[in-house]
CSV table of C-alpha atoms in Angstrom, one decimal:
chain,number,residue,atom,x,y,z
W,160,MET,CA,-40.9,-220.0,43.5
W,161,THR,CA,-42.4,-222.9,43.2
W,162,THR,CA,-43.9,-223.1,47.1
W,163,GLU,CA,-45.2,-219.2,46.1
W,164,LEU,CA,-47.0,-220.9,42.9
W,165,ILE,CA,-48.3,-223.8,44.8
W,166,ALA,CA,-49.5,-221.7,47.9
W,167,HIS,CA,-51.7,-219.6,46.0
W,168,MET,CA,-53.5,-222.7,44.3
W,169,ILE,CA,-54.0,-225.0,47.2
W,170,ALA,CA,-55.0,-222.3,49.7
W,171,LYS,CA,-58.6,-223.4,50.9
W,172,ARG,CA,-59.3,-219.9,52.1
W,173,LYS,CA,-58.4,-216.6,50.4
W,174,GLY,CA,-57.6,-215.0,53.8
W,175,LYS,CA,-54.7,-217.4,54.4
W,176,GLN,CA,-53.5,-216.0,50.5
W,177,MET,CA,-53.7,-212.5,51.7
W,178,LYS,CA,-51.6,-213.3,54.9
W,179,ALA,CA,-48.9,-215.5,52.8
W,180,ALA,CA,-48.7,-212.8,50.7
W,181,TYR,CA,-48.4,-210.0,53.3
W,182,SER,CA,-45.7,-212.2,54.9
W,183,ARG,CA,-43.7,-212.5,51.6
W,184,ALA,CA,-43.5,-209.0,51.4
W,185,VAL,CA,-42.3,-207.9,54.6
W,186,LEU,CA,-39.6,-210.8,55.0
W,187,SER,CA,-38.4,-209.9,51.5
W,188,SER,CA,-37.2,-206.4,53.3
W,189,LYS,CA,-36.0,-208.6,55.9
W,190,LEU,CA,-34.2,-211.3,54.6
W,191,LEU,CA,-33.4,-210.2,51.0
W,192,LYS,CA,-32.4,-206.6,51.9
W,193,GLU,CA,-34.8,-204.8,49.4
W,194,ARG,CA,-36.0,-201.6,50.1
W,195,LEU,CA,-39.6,-200.0,49.6
W,196,ASN,CA,-40.2,-196.7,50.8
W,197,LEU,CA,-43.0,-195.4,53.2
W,198,LEU,CA,-45.3,-194.6,50.6
W,199,GLY,CA,-44.8,-197.7,48.8
W,200,LYS,CA,-45.5,-199.8,51.9
W,201,ILE,CA,-48.9,-197.8,52.2
W,202,GLY,CA,-49.4,-198.7,48.8
W,203,CYS,CA,-48.9,-202.2,49.7
W,204,ALA,CA,-51.2,-202.0,52.4
W,205,VAL,CA,-54.0,-201.1,50.4
W,206,CYS,CA,-53.6,-203.3,47.8
W,207,LEU,CA,-54.4,-205.7,50.4
W,208,LEU,CA,-57.3,-203.8,52.0
W,209,GLY,CA,-58.7,-203.6,48.6
W,210,SER,CA,-58.5,-207.4,47.6
W,211,THR,CA,-59.7,-208.3,51.6
W,212,VAL,CA,-63.0,-206.4,50.6
W,213,ILE,CA,-63.4,-208.0,47.2
W,214,VAL,CA,-62.8,-211.5,49.0
W,215,ILE,CA,-65.4,-210.8,51.6
W,216,HIS,CA,-67.9,-209.5,49.3
W,217,SER,CA,-67.0,-211.9,46.4
W,218,PRO,CA,-69.3,-214.7,45.8
W,219,LYS,CA,-69.3,-218.1,47.7
W,220,GLU,CA,-67.7,-220.8,45.7
W,221,GLU,CA,-69.8,-223.6,44.7
W,222,GLU,CA,-68.8,-227.1,45.5
W,223,VAL,CA,-69.4,-229.8,42.4
W,224,ALA,CA,-70.5,-232.8,43.2
W,225,SER,CA,-69.0,-235.1,40.6
W,226,MET,CA,-67.1,-235.3,36.7
W,227,ALA,CA,-70.2,-235.1,35.1
W,228,ASP,CA,-71.2,-231.8,36.6
W,229,LEU,CA,-68.1,-230.2,35.9
W,230,ALA,CA,-67.7,-231.6,32.2
W,231,LEU,CA,-71.6,-229.8,31.8
W,232,LYS,CA,-70.7,-226.7,33.2
W,233,MET,CA,-67.6,-226.5,30.7
W,234,ARG,CA,-69.7,-226.5,27.9
W,235,ASP,CA,-71.0,-223.5,28.9
W,236,ALA,CA,-70.7,-220.6,26.0
W,237,VAL,CA,-69.7,-218.0,28.3
W,238,PHE,CA,-66.7,-220.1,30.1
W,239,ILE,CA,-65.5,-221.3,26.4
W,240,LEU,CA,-65.2,-217.7,25.3
W,241,TYR,CA,-63.3,-216.7,28.3
W,242,VAL,CA,-60.7,-219.4,28.2
W,243,ILE,CA,-60.2,-218.4,24.2
W,244,GLY,CA,-59.9,-214.8,25.4
W,245,VAL,CA,-57.3,-215.7,28.1
W,246,ILE,CA,-55.2,-218.0,25.6
W,247,VAL,CA,-55.2,-214.8,23.0
W,248,VAL,CA,-54.4,-212.1,25.0
W,249,SER,CA,-51.8,-214.5,27.0
W,250,LEU,CA,-50.1,-215.0,23.4
W,251,PHE,CA,-50.6,-211.3,22.5
W,252,LEU,CA,-48.6,-210.5,26.1
W,253,ILE,CA,-46.0,-213.1,25.7
W,254,VAL,CA,-45.1,-212.4,21.9
W,255,PHE,CA,-45.6,-208.8,21.4
W,256,VAL,CA,-45.9,-206.8,24.7
W,257,ALA,CA,-43.1,-208.6,27.0
W,258,PRO,CA,-40.3,-208.5,24.9
W,259,ARG,CA,-40.6,-204.7,24.6
W,260,TYR,CA,-42.4,-203.3,27.8
W,261,GLY,CA,-41.4,-206.3,30.2
W,262,ARG,CA,-38.2,-204.7,31.6
W,263,SER,CA,-39.9,-201.5,32.2
W,264,ASN,CA,-43.4,-202.2,33.7
W,265,ILE,CA,-44.1,-204.3,36.4
W,266,LEU,CA,-47.6,-205.2,35.3
W,267,VAL,CA,-46.4,-206.9,32.0
W,268,TYR,CA,-45.1,-210.0,33.0
W,269,ILE,CA,-47.6,-210.3,36.1
W,270,ALA,CA,-50.7,-209.8,34.0
W,271,ILE,CA,-49.5,-213.4,32.2
W,272,CYS,CA,-48.9,-214.9,35.8
W,273,SER,CA,-52.1,-213.8,36.9
W,274,VAL,CA,-54.6,-214.5,33.8
W,275,ILE,CA,-53.1,-218.2,33.1
W,276,GLY,CA,-53.0,-218.4,36.9
W,277,SER,CA,-57.0,-218.5,37.0
W,278,LEU,CA,-57.1,-221.1,34.4
W,279,SER,CA,-54.5,-223.3,36.5
W,280,VAL,CA,-56.2,-223.0,39.6
W,281,LEU,CA,-59.5,-224.1,37.9
W,282,SER,CA,-57.3,-227.0,36.5
W,283,VAL,CA,-56.1,-228.1,39.8
W,284,LYS,CA,-59.7,-227.9,41.2
W,285,GLY,CA,-60.7,-230.3,38.2
W,286,LEU,CA,-57.9,-232.9,38.9
W,287,GLY,CA,-58.3,-232.8,42.5
W,288,LEU,CA,-62.0,-233.7,42.2
W,289,ALA,CA,-60.6,-236.7,39.6
W,290,ILE,CA,-58.5,-238.1,42.3
W,291,LYS,CA,-61.0,-237.5,44.9
W,292,GLU,CA,-63.7,-239.9,42.8
W,293,SER,CA,-61.0,-242.3,42.2
W,294,ILE,CA,-60.0,-242.6,45.4
W,295,GLY,CA,-63.6,-243.1,46.5
W,296,GLY,CA,-64.3,-246.1,44.0
W,297,LYS,CA,-65.4,-244.2,41.1
W,298,GLN,CA,-62.4,-244.6,38.2
W,299,GLN,CA,-61.3,-241.6,36.7
W,300,PHE,CA,-58.1,-242.4,35.4
W,301,THR,CA,-60.0,-243.5,31.7
W,302,ASN,CA,-61.7,-240.2,31.5
W,303,ALA,CA,-60.5,-238.1,28.8
W,304,LEU,CA,-61.5,-234.7,30.9
W,305,THR,CA,-58.9,-235.8,34.0
W,306,TRP,CA,-55.8,-236.1,31.7
W,307,PHE,CA,-57.1,-232.8,30.1
W,308,TRP,CA,-56.7,-231.3,33.5
W,309,LEU,CA,-53.7,-232.7,33.8
W,310,ALA,CA,-52.0,-231.4,30.8
W,311,ALA,CA,-53.4,-227.9,31.1
W,312,VAL,CA,-52.0,-227.9,35.0
W,313,ILE,CA,-48.5,-228.8,33.5
W,314,ALA,CA,-49.0,-226.1,30.9
W,315,CYS,CA,-49.9,-223.5,32.9
W,316,VAL,CA,-47.9,-223.8,36.1
W,317,SER,CA,-45.0,-223.7,33.4
W,318,VAL,CA,-45.6,-220.8,32.0
W,319,GLN,CA,-46.9,-218.9,35.3
W,320,LEU,CA,-43.1,-219.9,36.7
W,321,VAL,CA,-41.2,-218.6,33.8
W,322,TYR,CA,-42.6,-215.2,33.9
W,323,LEU,CA,-43.1,-215.0,37.8
W,324,ASN,CA,-39.7,-215.8,37.7
W,325,LYS,CA,-38.8,-213.0,35.2
W,326,SER,CA,-40.7,-210.4,37.5
W,327,LEU,CA,-39.1,-211.3,40.6
W,328,ASP,CA,-35.4,-211.0,38.9
W,329,GLN,CA,-36.4,-207.7,37.0
W,330,TYR,CA,-38.4,-206.1,40.2
W,331,ASN,CA,-38.6,-205.5,43.7
W,332,THR,CA,-40.1,-208.5,45.5
W,333,SER,CA,-41.9,-206.1,47.9
W,334,MET,CA,-43.5,-204.9,45.1
W,335,VAL,CA,-44.1,-208.1,42.9
W,336,THR,CA,-46.0,-210.0,45.7
W,337,PRO,CA,-48.7,-207.5,46.6
W,338,ILE,CA,-49.3,-206.6,42.7
W,339,TYR,CA,-49.4,-210.4,41.8
W,340,TYR,CA,-51.5,-211.4,44.8
W,341,VAL,CA,-54.0,-209.0,43.5
W,342,PHE,CA,-54.2,-209.6,40.0
W,343,PHE,CA,-54.0,-213.3,40.6
W,344,THR,CA,-57.1,-213.2,43.2
W,345,SER,CA,-58.9,-210.7,40.8
W,346,PHE,CA,-58.8,-213.3,38.1
W,347,VAL,CA,-59.3,-216.3,39.9
W,348,ILE,CA,-62.6,-215.0,41.7
W,349,LEU,CA,-63.7,-214.2,37.8
W,350,ALA,CA,-62.8,-217.6,36.3
W,351,SER,CA,-64.8,-219.3,38.9
W,352,SER,CA,-67.9,-217.0,38.8
W,353,ILE,CA,-67.9,-217.6,35.1
W,354,LEU,CA,-67.5,-221.4,35.7
W,355,TYR,CA,-69.9,-222.1,38.7
W,356,LYS,CA,-72.3,-218.8,37.9
W,357,GLU,CA,-72.1,-217.8,41.2
W,358,TRP,CA,-72.5,-213.9,40.8
W,359,SER,CA,-76.2,-214.5,40.0
W,360,CYS,CA,-76.6,-214.9,43.7
W,361,LEU,CA,-74.9,-211.8,45.0
W,362,GLY,CA,-77.2,-208.5,45.9
W,363,ALA,CA,-76.3,-204.7,45.4
W,364,SER,CA,-74.2,-204.3,48.5
W,365,ASP,CA,-71.9,-207.4,47.6
W,366,VAL,CA,-71.7,-205.9,44.3
W,367,LEU,CA,-71.1,-202.5,45.6
W,368,GLY,CA,-68.5,-203.7,47.7
W,369,ASN,CA,-66.8,-205.6,45.1
W,370,VAL,CA,-66.3,-202.5,42.9
W,371,ILE,CA,-65.4,-200.5,45.7
W,372,GLY,CA,-62.5,-203.0,46.9
W,373,PHE,CA,-61.5,-202.9,42.9
W,374,LEU,CA,-61.2,-199.0,43.0
W,375,ILE,CA,-59.2,-198.9,46.3
W,376,THR,CA,-57.0,-202.0,44.6
W,377,ILE,CA,-56.1,-199.5,41.7
W,378,ILE,CA,-55.4,-196.6,44.0
W,379,GLY,CA,-52.6,-198.7,45.7
W,380,ILE,CA,-51.2,-200.3,42.9
W,381,PHE,CA,-51.1,-196.8,41.1
W,382,GLN,CA,-49.8,-195.4,44.4
W,383,MET,CA,-47.0,-198.1,44.6
W,384,GLN,CA,-45.8,-197.6,40.8
W,385,LEU,CA,-45.8,-193.6,40.9
W,386,PHE,CA,-43.8,-193.2,44.0
W,387,ARG,CA,-41.5,-196.5,44.2
W,388,ASP,CA,-38.3,-194.1,43.0
W,389,VAL,CA,-39.2,-191.2,45.7
W,390,ASN,CA,-36.7,-191.4,48.5
W,391,ILE,CA,-38.7,-191.0,51.3
W,392,SER,CA,-38.7,-192.6,55.3
W,393,LEU,CA,-40.7,-192.2,58.1
W,394,ARG,CA,-38.1,-190.6,60.1
W,395,GLN,CA,-38.0,-187.5,57.5
W,396,LEU,CA,-41.4,-187.3,57.5
W,397,ARG,CA,-41.4,-187.1,61.2
W,398,VAL,CA,-38.7,-184.4,61.0
W,399,LEU,CA,-40.9,-182.0,58.7
W,400,LEU,CA,-43.8,-182.8,61.0
W,401,HIS,CA,-42.3,-181.9,64.2
W,402,LYS,CA,-40.1,-178.6,62.8
W,403,PRO,CA,-41.5,-175.7,63.3
W,404,SER,CA,-43.7,-173.9,60.7
W,405,SER,CA,-41.3,-170.7,61.5
W,406,ASN,CA,-38.6,-172.3,60.4
W,407,ILE,CA,-40.0,-173.9,57.3
W,408,ASN,CA,-39.4,-171.6,54.4
W,409,GLN,CA,-39.9,-171.2,50.6
W,410,PHE,CA,-36.0,-172.2,49.8
W,411,GLU,CA,-35.9,-175.3,52.4
W,412,ILE,CA,-39.1,-177.0,50.8
W,413,MET,CA,-37.5,-176.7,47.6
W,414,ASN,CA,-34.3,-178.0,48.7
W,415,SER,CA,-36.0,-181.1,50.1
W,416,ALA,CA,-37.8,-181.7,46.9
W,417,THR,CA,-34.8,-181.5,44.6
W,418,SER,CA,-33.5,-183.8,47.0
W,419,LEU,CA,-35.9,-186.4,46.9
W,420,VAL,CA,-35.7,-186.1,42.7
W,421,GLU,CA,-32.2,-186.4,43.0
W,422,ASP,CA,-31.7,-189.2,45.0
W,423,ALA,CA,-34.8,-191.3,42.8
W,424,PRO,CA,-31.9,-192.9,40.2
W,425,ARG,CA,-29.5,-193.1,42.9
W,426,ARG,CA,-31.8,-195.5,44.9
W,427,SER,CA,-33.0,-197.1,41.4
W,428,SER,CA,-29.9,-198.2,40.9
W,429,GLN,CA,-29.9,-199.8,44.3
W,430,THR,CA,-32.4,-201.8,44.1
W,431,VAL,CA,-33.8,-204.1,41.7
W,432,TYR,CA,-36.2,-201.6,39.7
W,433,THR,CA,-35.5,-200.8,35.8
């Protein structure tokens, strides 16, 4: 679990994050013997496509030259409101929502990890900048902001690990990985854009691309959640498509639909779903 979180935080390009997320979703099916039905796999691919569109049209990250510049950007009122909002929302989810709905809704634990993860990424960037300047001869370990970033990294990563492990213990890894990637990437882009004011440089086409990518992602998540207990495979779909239409009557269609519904509870008991 630690390697998954660190891989997200230290990846220099979001394309590497997408490949890592897709690889974990595939390997979990092969190595952990976790099964994802055909519609779930399609939903996973749709989520990754939507997030890819967002990454392509998202603003380019601005490089901060010094800790003084970063401290100046942190004083922005919008960024302060975002940090306060993240803390309030996270506490509300942890105290009130997670104990009641965490075991029945996959989005609860993932939302906590993703919202706090946006701050952990910014904290890692700030700490990395402090270390970089210290190596270059400008001592930053006497700067209070460096220790603030270090404390923020420890706190955020600790909370992320706790709730990410809860999510993976409760739900199928093949579902958690793409959804977590989508939410995590979206909130990181949002936090970075607020801190570095990157959205002011976007054109109308990029804004439209981000909206479309977000809608595609929502469709993928909705599909994974809605059809997660439907027992359908590629083999069953091929049989249905190649079967002559004259042999398909209303009685067979009703029997097929009934078998899918009846197999759902049996299938869910064999997986990590709740």
